[in-house]
PDB file of C-alpha atoms and ligand atoms in Angstrom:
ATOM      1  CA  MET A   1     -55.133 -79.381 -89.430  1.00 48.00           C
ATOM      2  CA  SER A   2     -52.227 -77.925 -91.372  1.00 62.00           C
ATOM      3  CA  MET A   3     -49.590 -80.183 -92.911  1.00 74.00           C
ATOM      4  CA  SER A   4     -46.061 -80.349 -91.535  1.00 79.00           C
ATOM      5  CA  GLY A   5     -43.264 -79.216 -93.837  1.00 81.00           C
ATOM      6  CA  ARG A   6     -42.164 -82.816 -94.397  1.00 83.00           C
ATOM      7  CA  ASP A   7     -45.697 -84.059 -95.251  1.00 86.00           C
ATOM      8  CA  GLU A   8     -46.057 -81.169 -97.640  1.00 84.00           C
ATOM      9  CA  GLU A   9     -42.746 -82.054 -99.303  1.00 87.00           C
ATOM     10  CA  ARG A  10     -43.793 -85.718 -99.668  1.00 89.00           C
ATOM     11  CA  CYS A  11     -47.136 -84.657-101.112  1.00 91.00           C
ATOM     12  CA  GLU A  12     -45.367 -82.397-103.628  1.00 89.00           C
ATOM     13  CA  GLN A  13     -43.048 -85.236-104.621  1.00 90.00           C
ATOM     14  CA  GLU A  14     -45.982 -87.610-105.177  1.00 91.00           C
ATOM     15  CA  LEU A  15     -47.862 -85.028-107.228  1.00 92.00           C
ATOM     16  CA  GLY A  16     -44.685 -84.306-109.201  1.00 89.00           C
ATOM     17  CA  GLN A  17     -44.506 -87.997-110.148  1.00 92.00           C
ATOM     18  CA  LEU A  18     -48.110 -87.928-111.400  1.00 93.00           C
ATOM     19  CA  LEU A  19     -47.421 -84.942-113.621  1.00 93.00           C
ATOM     20  CA  ASP A  20     -46.911 -85.644-117.318  1.00 94.00           C
ATOM     21  CA  ARG A  21     -44.485 -82.941-118.390  1.00 94.00           C
ATOM     22  CA  SER A  22     -45.331 -83.432-122.062  1.00 95.00           C
ATOM     23  CA  ARG A  23     -48.964 -82.362-121.524  1.00 95.00           C
ATOM     24  CA  LEU A  24     -48.649 -79.202-119.500  1.00 97.00           C
ATOM     25  CA  PRO A  25     -50.995 -76.262-120.067  1.00 98.00           C
ATOM     26  CA  GLN A  26     -49.331 -73.708-122.320  1.00 98.00           C
ATOM     27  CA  HIS A  27     -51.013 -70.826-120.542  1.00 98.00           C
ATOM     28  CA  VAL A  28     -52.159 -70.643-116.915  1.00 98.00           C
ATOM     29  CA  ALA A  29     -54.292 -67.737-115.686  1.00 98.00           C
ATOM     30  CA  ILE A  30     -54.719 -66.948-111.986  1.00 98.00           C
ATOM     31  CA  ILE A  31     -57.201 -64.769-110.106  1.00 98.00           C
ATOM     32  CA  MET A  32     -55.174 -63.902-106.994  1.00 98.00           C
ATOM     33  CA  ASP A  33     -58.063 -63.719-104.516  1.00 97.00           C
ATOM     34  CA  GLY A  34     -58.389 -63.991-100.739  1.00 98.00           C
ATOM     35  CA  ASN A  35     -55.577 -61.681 -99.619  1.00 98.00           C
ATOM     36  CA  GLY A  36     -57.905 -59.565 -97.482  1.00 97.00           C
ATOM     37  CA  ARG A  37     -59.447 -62.612 -95.755  1.00 98.00           C
ATOM     38  CA  TRP A  38     -56.006 -64.069 -95.096  1.00 98.00           C
ATOM     39  CA  ALA A  39     -54.931 -60.840 -93.351  1.00 98.00           C
ATOM     40  CA  GLN A  40     -58.222 -60.502 -91.473  1.00 98.00           C
ATOM     41  CA  GLN A  41     -57.938 -64.052 -90.097  1.00 98.00           C
ATOM     42  CA  ARG A  42     -54.599 -63.028 -88.574  1.00 98.00           C
ATOM     43  CA  GLY A  43     -55.685 -59.608 -87.329  1.00 98.00           C
ATOM     44  CA  LEU A  44     -53.308 -57.957 -89.814  1.00 98.00           C
ATOM     45  CA  PRO A  45     -53.870 -54.974 -92.115  1.00 97.00           C
ATOM     46  CA  ARG A  46     -55.113 -55.964 -95.585  1.00 97.00           C
ATOM     47  CA  VAL A  47     -51.864 -54.881 -97.212  1.00 96.00           C
ATOM     48  CA  GLU A  48     -50.076 -57.707 -95.398  1.00 98.00           C
ATOM     49  CA  GLY A  49     -52.335 -60.129 -97.259  1.00 98.00           C
ATOM     50  CA  HIS A  50     -51.375 -58.485-100.536  1.00 98.00           C
ATOM     51  CA  ARG A  51     -47.694 -58.633 -99.554  1.00 98.00           C
ATOM     52  CA  GLN A  52     -47.984 -62.361 -98.876  1.00 98.00           C
ATOM     53  CA  GLY A  53     -49.932 -62.668-102.145  1.00 98.00           C
ATOM     54  CA  ALA A  54     -46.954 -61.180-103.990  1.00 98.00           C
ATOM     55  CA  GLU A  55     -44.837 -63.964-102.404  1.00 98.00           C
ATOM     56  CA  SER A  56     -47.259 -66.583-103.752  1.00 98.00           C
ATOM     57  CA  LEU A  57     -46.884 -65.061-107.199  1.00 98.00           C
ATOM     58  CA  ARG A  58     -43.116 -65.359-106.825  1.00 98.00           C
ATOM     59  CA  THR A  59     -43.495 -69.072-106.001  1.00 98.00           C
ATOM     60  CA  MET A  60     -45.790 -69.588-108.976  1.00 98.00           C
ATOM     61  CA  VAL A  61     -43.403 -67.884-111.395  1.00 98.00           C
ATOM     62  CA  LYS A  62     -40.558 -70.122-110.205  1.00 98.00           C
ATOM     63  CA  ALA A  63     -42.716 -73.236-110.568  1.00 97.00           C
ATOM     64  CA  CYS A  64     -43.732 -72.293-114.125  1.00 98.00           C
ATOM     65  CA  VAL A  65     -40.080 -71.773-115.051  1.00 98.00           C
ATOM     66  CA  GLU A  66     -39.146 -75.093-113.452  1.00 96.00           C
ATOM     67  CA  TYR A  67     -41.938 -77.197-115.002  1.00 95.00           C
ATOM     68  CA  GLY A  68     -41.890 -75.446-118.371  1.00 96.00           C
ATOM     69  CA  VAL A  69     -45.255 -73.652-118.501  1.00 98.00           C
ATOM     70  CA  PRO A  70     -44.571 -70.892-121.059  1.00 98.00           C
ATOM     71  CA  TYR A  71     -47.335 -68.332-120.232  1.00 98.00           C
ATOM     72  CA  LEU A  72     -48.674 -67.179-116.874  1.00 99.00           C
ATOM     73  CA  THR A  73     -51.221 -64.379-116.492  1.00 99.00           C
ATOM     74  CA  ALA A  74     -51.949 -63.042-112.999  1.00 98.00           C
ATOM     75  CA  TYR A  75     -54.817 -60.694-112.164  1.00 98.00           C
ATOM     76  CA  ALA A  76     -53.135 -58.087-109.964  1.00 98.00           C
ATOM     77  CA  PHE A  77     -55.453 -55.063-110.207  1.00 98.00           C
ATOM     78  CA  SER A  78     -58.824 -54.800-111.928  1.00 98.00           C
ATOM     79  CA  THR A  79     -60.586 -51.780-113.407  1.00 97.00           C
ATOM     80  CA  GLU A  80     -63.028 -52.194-110.479  1.00 96.00           C
ATOM     81  CA  ASN A  81     -60.321 -52.198-107.777  1.00 97.00           C
ATOM     82  CA  TRP A  82     -60.161 -48.365-107.873  1.00 98.00           C
ATOM     83  CA  LYS A  83     -63.368 -48.479-105.798  1.00 97.00           C
ATOM     84  CA  ARG A  84     -61.341 -49.680-102.784  1.00 97.00           C
ATOM     85  CA  PRO A  85     -60.295 -47.178-100.090  1.00 96.00           C
ATOM     86  CA  PRO A  86     -57.538 -44.863-101.413  1.00 97.00           C
ATOM     87  CA  ASP A  87     -55.117 -46.117 -98.760  1.00 97.00           C
ATOM     88  CA  GLU A  88     -55.435 -49.728 -99.975  1.00 96.00           C
ATOM     89  CA  VAL A  89     -55.127 -48.663-103.620  1.00 98.00           C
ATOM     90  CA  ASN A  90     -51.973 -46.645-102.819  1.00 98.00           C
ATOM     91  CA  LYS A  91     -50.447 -49.532-100.927  1.00 97.00           C
ATOM     92  CA  LEU A  92     -51.189 -51.959-103.742  1.00 98.00           C
ATOM     93  CA  MET A  93     -49.501 -49.595-106.215  1.00 98.00           C
ATOM     94  CA  GLN A  94     -46.494 -49.261-103.886  1.00 98.00           C
ATOM     95  CA  LEU A  95     -46.316 -53.032-103.593  1.00 98.00           C
ATOM     96  CA  LEU A  96     -46.390 -53.357-107.369  1.00 98.00           C
ATOM     97  CA  VAL A  97     -43.496 -50.913-107.754  1.00 98.00           C
ATOM     98  CA  GLU A  98     -41.541 -52.739-105.014  1.00 97.00           C
ATOM     99  CA  TYR A  99     -42.245 -56.093-106.656  1.00 97.00           C
ATOM    100  CA  LEU A 100     -41.096 -54.857-110.052  1.00 97.00           C
ATOM    101  CA  TYR A 101     -37.836 -53.374-108.742  1.00 97.00           C
ATOM    102  CA  ASN A 102     -37.043 -56.211-106.301  1.00 97.00           C
ATOM    103  CA  GLU A 103     -37.830 -59.079-108.658  1.00 97.00           C
ATOM    104  CA  LEU A 104     -36.462 -57.669-111.887  1.00 98.00           C
ATOM    105  CA  ASP A 105     -32.950 -59.144-111.754  1.00 98.00           C
ATOM    106  CA  GLU A 106     -34.162 -62.598-110.743  1.00 97.00           C
ATOM    107  CA  LEU A 107     -36.949 -62.609-113.336  1.00 98.00           C
ATOM    108  CA  HIS A 108     -34.445 -61.624-115.991  1.00 98.00           C
ATOM    109  CA  ALA A 109     -31.889 -64.230-114.859  1.00 98.00           C
ATOM    110  CA  ASN A 110     -34.608 -66.910-115.061  1.00 98.00           C
ATOM    111  CA  GLY A 111     -35.528 -65.978-118.627  1.00 98.00           C
ATOM    112  CA  VAL A 112     -38.885 -64.425-117.714  1.00 98.00           C
ATOM    113  CA  ARG A 113     -40.413 -61.829-119.988  1.00 98.00           C
ATOM    114  CA  LEU A 114     -42.664 -59.478-118.054  1.00 98.00           C
ATOM    115  CA  ARG A 115     -45.596 -57.694-119.645  1.00 98.00           C
ATOM    116  CA  GLY A 116     -48.326 -55.477-118.292  1.00 98.00           C
ATOM    117  CA  ILE A 117     -51.778 -56.067-119.761  1.00 98.00           C
ATOM    118  CA  GLY A 118     -54.601 -53.609-119.181  1.00 98.00           C
ATOM    119  CA  ASP A 119     -55.100 -49.863-119.376  1.00 98.00           C
ATOM    120  CA  ILE A 120     -51.528 -49.180-118.279  1.00 98.00           C
ATOM    121  CA  LYS A 121     -51.777 -45.427-118.957  1.00 98.00           C
ATOM    122  CA  GLY A 122     -54.333 -45.218-116.144  1.00 98.00           C
ATOM    123  CA  LEU A 123     -51.760 -46.371-113.542  1.00 98.00           C
ATOM    124  CA  PRO A 124     -49.768 -43.930-111.390  1.00 98.00           C
ATOM    125  CA  GLU A 125     -46.670 -42.644-113.172  1.00 98.00           C
ATOM    126  CA  GLN A 126     -44.254 -44.432-110.863  1.00 98.00           C
ATOM    127  CA  ALA A 127     -45.911 -47.786-111.588  1.00 98.00           C
ATOM    128  CA  GLN A 128     -45.877 -47.108-115.343  1.00 98.00           C
ATOM    129  CA  LYS A 129     -42.185 -46.253-115.152  1.00 98.00           C
ATOM    130  CA  ALA A 130     -41.276 -49.407-113.219  1.00 98.00           C
ATOM    131  CA  LEU A 131     -43.325 -51.518-115.609  1.00 98.00           C
ATOM    132  CA  THR A 132     -41.815 -49.994-118.752  1.00 98.00           C
ATOM    133  CA  GLU A 133     -38.341 -50.574-117.355  1.00 98.00           C
ATOM    134  CA  ALA A 134     -39.112 -54.205-116.498  1.00 98.00           C
ATOM    135  CA  GLU A 135     -40.717 -54.799-119.906  1.00 98.00           C
ATOM    136  CA  ARG A 136     -37.757 -53.274-121.704  1.00 98.00           C
ATOM    137  CA  LYS A 137     -35.138 -55.220-119.770  1.00 98.00           C
ATOM    138  CA  THR A 138     -36.891 -58.578-120.169  1.00 98.00           C
ATOM    139  CA  ALA A 139     -38.212 -58.101-123.726  1.00 98.00           C
ATOM    140  CA  ARG A 140     -36.021 -60.780-125.273  1.00 98.00           C
ATOM    141  CA  ASN A 141     -36.579 -63.490-122.654  1.00 98.00           C
ATOM    142  CA  LYS A 142     -38.311 -66.627-123.868  1.00 98.00           C
ATOM    143  CA  ARG A 143     -38.663 -69.135-121.037  1.00 98.00           C
ATOM    144  CA  LEU A 144     -41.804 -67.742-119.436  1.00 98.00           C
ATOM    145  CA  CYS A 145     -44.022 -64.837-120.383  1.00 98.00           C
ATOM    146  CA  LEU A 146     -45.467 -63.362-117.191  1.00 98.00           C
ATOM    147  CA  ASN A 147     -48.445 -61.116-117.874  1.00 98.00           C
ATOM    148  CA  LEU A 148     -49.470 -58.902-114.989  1.00 98.00           C
ATOM    149  CA  ALA A 149     -53.066 -57.804-115.481  1.00 98.00           C
ATOM    150  CA  LEU A 150     -53.078 -54.230-114.154  1.00 98.00           C
ATOM    151  CA  ASN A 151     -55.993 -51.821-114.395  1.00 98.00           C
ATOM    152  CA  TYR A 152     -57.408 -54.714-116.389  1.00 98.00           C
ATOM    153  CA  GLY A 153     -61.021 -55.520-117.202  1.00 98.00           C
ATOM    154  CA  GLY A 154     -62.182 -58.060-119.771  1.00 98.00           C
ATOM    155  CA  ARG A 155     -64.979 -55.807-121.020  1.00 98.00           C
ATOM    156  CA  SER A 156     -62.735 -52.773-121.237  1.00 98.00           C
ATOM    157  CA  GLU A 157     -60.209 -54.867-123.190  1.00 98.00           C
ATOM    158  CA  LEU A 158     -62.958 -55.768-125.675  1.00 98.00           C
ATOM    159  CA  VAL A 159     -64.064 -52.117-125.916  1.00 98.00           C
ATOM    160  CA  GLN A 160     -60.540 -50.918-126.765  1.00 98.00           C
ATOM    161  CA  ALA A 161     -60.213 -53.749-129.319  1.00 98.00           C
ATOM    162  CA  VAL A 162     -63.531 -52.864-130.995  1.00 98.00           C
ATOM    163  CA  ARG A 163     -62.561 -49.175-131.098  1.00 98.00           C
ATOM    164  CA  ARG A 164     -59.235 -49.902-132.790  1.00 98.00           C
ATOM    165  CA  LEU A 165     -60.841 -52.381-135.182  1.00 98.00           C
ATOM    166  CA  ALA A 166     -63.531 -49.851-136.147  1.00 98.00           C
ATOM    167  CA  ASP A 167     -60.864 -47.197-136.612  1.00 98.00           C
ATOM    168  CA  ASP A 168     -58.841 -49.474-138.903  1.00 98.00           C
ATOM    169  CA  ALA A 169     -62.004 -50.300-140.867  1.00 98.00           C
ATOM    170  CA  VAL A 170     -62.852 -46.603-141.309  1.00 98.00           C
ATOM    171  CA  LYS A 171     -59.288 -45.979-142.510  1.00 98.00           C
ATOM    172  CA  GLY A 172     -59.675 -48.830-145.001  1.00 98.00           C
ATOM    173  CA  LYS A 173     -56.917 -50.911-143.384  1.00 98.00           C
ATOM    174  CA  ILE A 174     -59.302 -53.791-142.802  1.00 97.00           C
ATOM    175  CA  ASN A 175     -62.389 -55.018-144.598  1.00 97.00           C
ATOM    176  CA  PRO A 176     -65.251 -55.765-142.117  1.00 97.00           C
ATOM    177  CA  ASP A 177     -66.015 -58.963-144.058  1.00 97.00           C
ATOM    178  CA  ASP A 178     -62.516 -60.245-143.250  1.00 97.00           C
ATOM    179  CA  ILE A 179     -62.941 -59.896-139.469  1.00 98.00           C
ATOM    180  CA  ASP A 180     -62.771 -63.332-137.905  1.00 98.00           C
ATOM    181  CA  GLU A 181     -61.848 -64.761-134.490  1.00 98.00           C
ATOM    182  CA  SER A 182     -58.118 -64.601-135.110  1.00 97.00           C
ATOM    183  CA  ILE A 183     -58.345 -60.932-136.114  1.00 98.00           C
ATOM    184  CA  VAL A 184     -60.356 -60.081-132.986  1.00 98.00           C
ATOM    185  CA  SER A 185     -57.754 -61.962-130.891  1.00 98.00           C
ATOM    186  CA  SER A 186     -54.982 -59.934-132.481  1.00 98.00           C
ATOM    187  CA  TYR A 187     -56.525 -56.695-131.147  1.00 98.00           C
ATOM    188  CA  LEU A 188     -56.512 -57.960-127.550  1.00 98.00           C
ATOM    189  CA  TYR A 189     -53.721 -57.353-125.022  1.00 98.00           C
ATOM    190  CA  THR A 190     -52.804 -61.036-125.341  1.00 98.00           C
ATOM    191  CA  SER A 191     -52.236 -60.823-129.098  1.00 98.00           C
ATOM    192  CA  GLY A 192     -49.934 -63.589-130.339  1.00 98.00           C
ATOM    193  CA  MET A 193     -50.271 -65.663-127.159  1.00 98.00           C
ATOM    194  CA  PRO A 194     -52.132 -68.964-126.789  1.00 98.00           C
ATOM    195  CA  ASP A 195     -55.431 -68.745-124.887  1.00 98.00           C
ATOM    196  CA  PRO A 196     -55.286 -69.927-121.257  1.00 98.00           C
ATOM    197  CA  ASP A 197     -55.834 -73.691-120.941  1.00 97.00           C
ATOM    198  CA  LEU A 198     -56.231 -73.508-117.188  1.00 98.00           C
ATOM    199  CA  LEU A 199     -57.825 -70.834-114.980  1.00 98.00           C
ATOM    200  CA  ILE A 200     -57.018 -71.089-111.278  1.00 98.00           C
ATOM    201  CA  ARG A 201     -59.331 -69.377-108.801  1.00 98.00           C
ATOM    202  CA  PRO A 202     -58.335 -69.513-105.123  1.00 98.00           C
ATOM    203  CA  ALA A 203     -60.480 -68.350-102.156  1.00 98.00           C
ATOM    204  CA  GLY A 204     -63.446 -70.475-103.224  1.00 97.00           C
ATOM    205  CA  GLU A 205     -65.374 -67.982-105.358  1.00 94.00           C
ATOM    206  CA  PHE A 206     -67.235 -69.254-108.431  1.00 96.00           C
ATOM    207  CA  ARG A 207     -66.894 -66.067-110.458  1.00 95.00           C
ATOM    208  CA  VAL A 208     -64.915 -64.948-113.503  1.00 97.00           C
ATOM    209  CA  SER A 209     -64.649 -61.352-112.224  1.00 97.00           C
ATOM    210  CA  ASN A 210     -64.238 -59.743-115.652  1.00 98.00           C
ATOM    211  CA  PHE A 211     -60.985 -61.625-116.317  1.00 98.00           C
ATOM    212  CA  LEU A 212     -59.902 -62.577-119.866  1.00 98.00           C
ATOM    213  CA  LEU A 213     -63.515 -62.924-121.011  1.00 98.00           C
ATOM    214  CA  TRP A 214     -62.699 -63.743-124.634  1.00 98.00           C
ATOM    215  CA  GLN A 215     -59.574 -65.805-123.968  1.00 98.00           C
ATOM    216  CA  ILE A 216     -61.053 -68.269-121.435  1.00 98.00           C
ATOM    217  CA  ALA A 217     -63.732 -69.588-123.813  1.00 97.00           C
ATOM    218  CA  TYR A 218     -62.373 -73.151-123.507  1.00 96.00           C
ATOM    219  CA  ALA A 219     -60.221 -72.892-120.360  1.00 97.00           C
ATOM    220  CA  GLU A 220     -60.524 -75.549-117.666  1.00 97.00           C
ATOM    221  CA  PHE A 221     -61.430 -74.009-114.290  1.00 97.00           C
ATOM    222  CA  TRP A 222     -59.788 -75.123-111.064  1.00 98.00           C
ATOM    223  CA  ILE A 223     -61.310 -73.612-107.940  1.00 98.00           C
ATOM    224  CA  THR A 224     -59.900 -74.112-104.459  1.00 98.00           C
ATOM    225  CA  PRO A 225     -60.920 -72.729-101.049  1.00 98.00           C
ATOM    226  CA  VAL A 226     -57.226 -72.067-100.272  1.00 98.00           C
ATOM    227  CA  LEU A 227     -56.626 -68.312 -99.976  1.00 98.00           C
ATOM    228  CA  TRP A 228     -54.096 -66.887-102.440  1.00 98.00           C
ATOM    229  CA  PRO A 229     -51.420 -66.063 -99.799  1.00 98.00           C
ATOM    230  CA  ASP A 230     -51.487 -69.760 -98.767  1.00 98.00           C
ATOM    231  CA  PHE A 231     -51.340 -70.990-102.359  1.00 98.00           C
ATOM    232  CA  GLY A 232     -48.018 -72.726-102.989  1.00 97.00           C
ATOM    233  CA  ARG A 233     -46.325 -75.361-105.122  1.00 96.00           C
ATOM    234  CA  LYS A 234     -48.489 -78.158-103.727  1.00 96.00           C
ATOM    235  CA  GLU A 235     -51.724 -76.430-104.775  1.00 97.00           C
ATOM    236  CA  PHE A 236     -50.267 -75.587-108.188  1.00 97.00           C
ATOM    237  CA  LEU A 237     -49.247 -79.210-108.741  1.00 97.00           C
ATOM    238  CA  GLU A 238     -52.741 -80.341-107.683  1.00 96.00           C
ATOM    239  CA  ALA A 239     -54.245 -77.998-110.268  1.00 97.00           C
ATOM    240  CA  LEU A 240     -51.889 -79.245-112.999  1.00 97.00           C
ATOM    241  CA  VAL A 241     -52.526 -82.915-112.190  1.00 95.00           C
ATOM    242  CA  GLU A 242     -56.303 -82.360-112.162  1.00 96.00           C
ATOM    243  CA  TYR A 243     -56.049 -80.453-115.457  1.00 96.00           C
ATOM    244  CA  GLN A 244     -54.327 -83.463-117.026  1.00 95.00           C
ATOM    245  CA  ARG A 245     -57.124 -85.750-115.827  1.00 93.00           C
ATOM    246  CA  ARG A 246     -59.775 -83.755-117.628  1.00 91.00           C
ATOM    247  CA  GLU A 247     -60.962 -84.609-121.094  1.00 79.00           C
ATOM    248  CA  ARG A 248     -60.898 -81.486-123.238  1.00 74.00           C
ATOM    249  CA  ARG A 249     -63.301 -81.639-126.153  1.00 78.00           C
ATOM    250  CA  PHE A 250     -63.579 -78.010-127.299  1.00 81.00           C
ATOM    251  CA  GLY A 251     -67.236 -78.574-128.108  1.00 83.00           C
ATOM    252  CA  GLY A 252     -66.607 -81.727-130.164  1.00 84.00           C
ATOM    253  CA  LEU A 253     -66.753 -85.422-129.333  1.00 78.00           C
ATOM    254  CA  ASN A 254     -63.835 -87.654-128.511  1.00 73.00           C
ATOM    255  CA  VAL A 255     -64.294 -90.730-130.678  1.00 64.00           C
ATOM    256  CA  CYS A 256     -62.376 -93.789-129.475  1.00 54.00           C
ATOM    257  CA  SER A 257     -60.743 -95.804-132.197  1.00 43.00           C
ATOM    258  CA  GLY A 258     -60.962 -99.612-132.244  1.00 36.00           C
TER     259      GLY A 258
HETATM  260  C1  LIG B 301     -57.894 -59.781-104.335  1.00 86.30           C
HETATM  261  O1  LIG B 301     -57.920 -60.183-102.975  1.00 86.30           O
HETATM  262  C2  LIG B 301     -56.557 -59.322-104.664  1.00 86.30           C
HETATM  263  C3  LIG B 301     -56.248 -58.096-105.149  1.00 86.30           C
HETATM  264  C4  LIG B 301     -57.243 -57.058-105.427  1.00 86.30           C
HETATM  265  C5  LIG B 301     -54.842 -57.725-105.417  1.00 86.30           C
HETATM  266  C6  LIG B 301     -53.940 -58.816-105.895  1.00 86.30           C
HETATM  267  C7  LIG B 301     -52.559 -58.364-105.681  1.00 86.30           C
HETATM  268  C8  LIG B 301     -51.546 -59.128-105.220  1.00 86.30           C
HETATM  269  C9  LIG B 301     -51.600 -60.559-104.994  1.00 86.30           C
HETATM  270  C10 LIG B 301     -50.222 -58.560-104.861  1.00 86.30           C
HETATM  271  C11 LIG B 301     -49.733 -57.519-105.703  1.00 86.30           C
HETATM  272  C12 LIG B 301     -49.285 -57.989-106.998  1.00 86.30           C
HETATM  273  C13 LIG B 301     -48.068 -57.739-107.439  1.00 86.30           C
HETATM  274  C14 LIG B 301     -47.724 -58.083-108.811  1.00 86.30           C
HETATM  275  C15 LIG B 301     -47.055 -57.149-106.572  1.00 86.30           C
HETATM  276  P1  LIG B 301     -58.883 -59.434-101.966  1.00 86.30           P
HETATM  277  O2  LIG B 301     -58.102 -58.337-101.321  1.00 86.30           O
HETATM  278  O3  LIG B 301     -60.109 -58.999-102.690  1.00 86.30           O
HETATM  279  O4  LIG B 301     -59.217 -60.552-100.933  1.00 86.30           O
HETATM  280  P2  LIG B 301     -60.576 -60.715-100.122  1.00 86.30           P
HETATM  281  O5  LIG B 301     -61.643 -61.077-101.120  1.00 86.30           O
HETATM  282  O6  LIG B 301     -60.281 -61.830 -99.174  1.00 86.30           O
HETATM  283  O7  LIG B 301     -60.828 -59.400 -99.436  1.00 86.30           O
END
């Protein structure tokens, strides 16, 4: 049974009271999954699920700005998504361009910096153009960094990092003995950003799907059966509250004093 608008509002208020705003994740990553199933359940074309998914992303961006989460990374198109029928791929690219042009002013007004992460040169020219424009306009914004993972794959990110590292070593710019975790991190698309503390996976799948393989080493996972187009503020608050209940040990032990 679905909740009425008023119940949902009350639930959000209660969750909001449980949230400790001084212990928010600094970086939230989201695998936006379940758009196709959402559309199928309603007898709609798949693109309508993606369109509604773009609305959920809009809600999430606003919530991050409001609560003060400084980094949000959303998986919008993977290196594997090219295997989908050309019509769906084209519509997703169109949707991306629409999103970038329609949202740009509001993102900018809200202090959001937008960045594309992934093999951006492999995107259609129109999408690259819209992205470059959005990145340029929002480059100085500091409230929220919104990373859109586009033509992104965790393995391909590591391959490009290793190639550039090897190239710098051959050129003598870096000594192989000096390569450590922070240097590897600095060759990734997310260079200079904190690693995600929280990974949200809607649509009930228990997979990582080649997303931020290096960066999620210590991320807390929050998996929900809710499909991405139905994912709203209530679900986000639930994820944040649950995140704050977890004990994060990073491989060590938490020793109680006294
Ligand atoms: C996976 O759901 C989702 C995608 C491949 C695309 C995600 C894109 C969006 C949410 C909207 C576009 C983004 C922007 C920034 C405008 P699925 O289609 O695999 O769902 P299914 O598993 O139920 O079929």
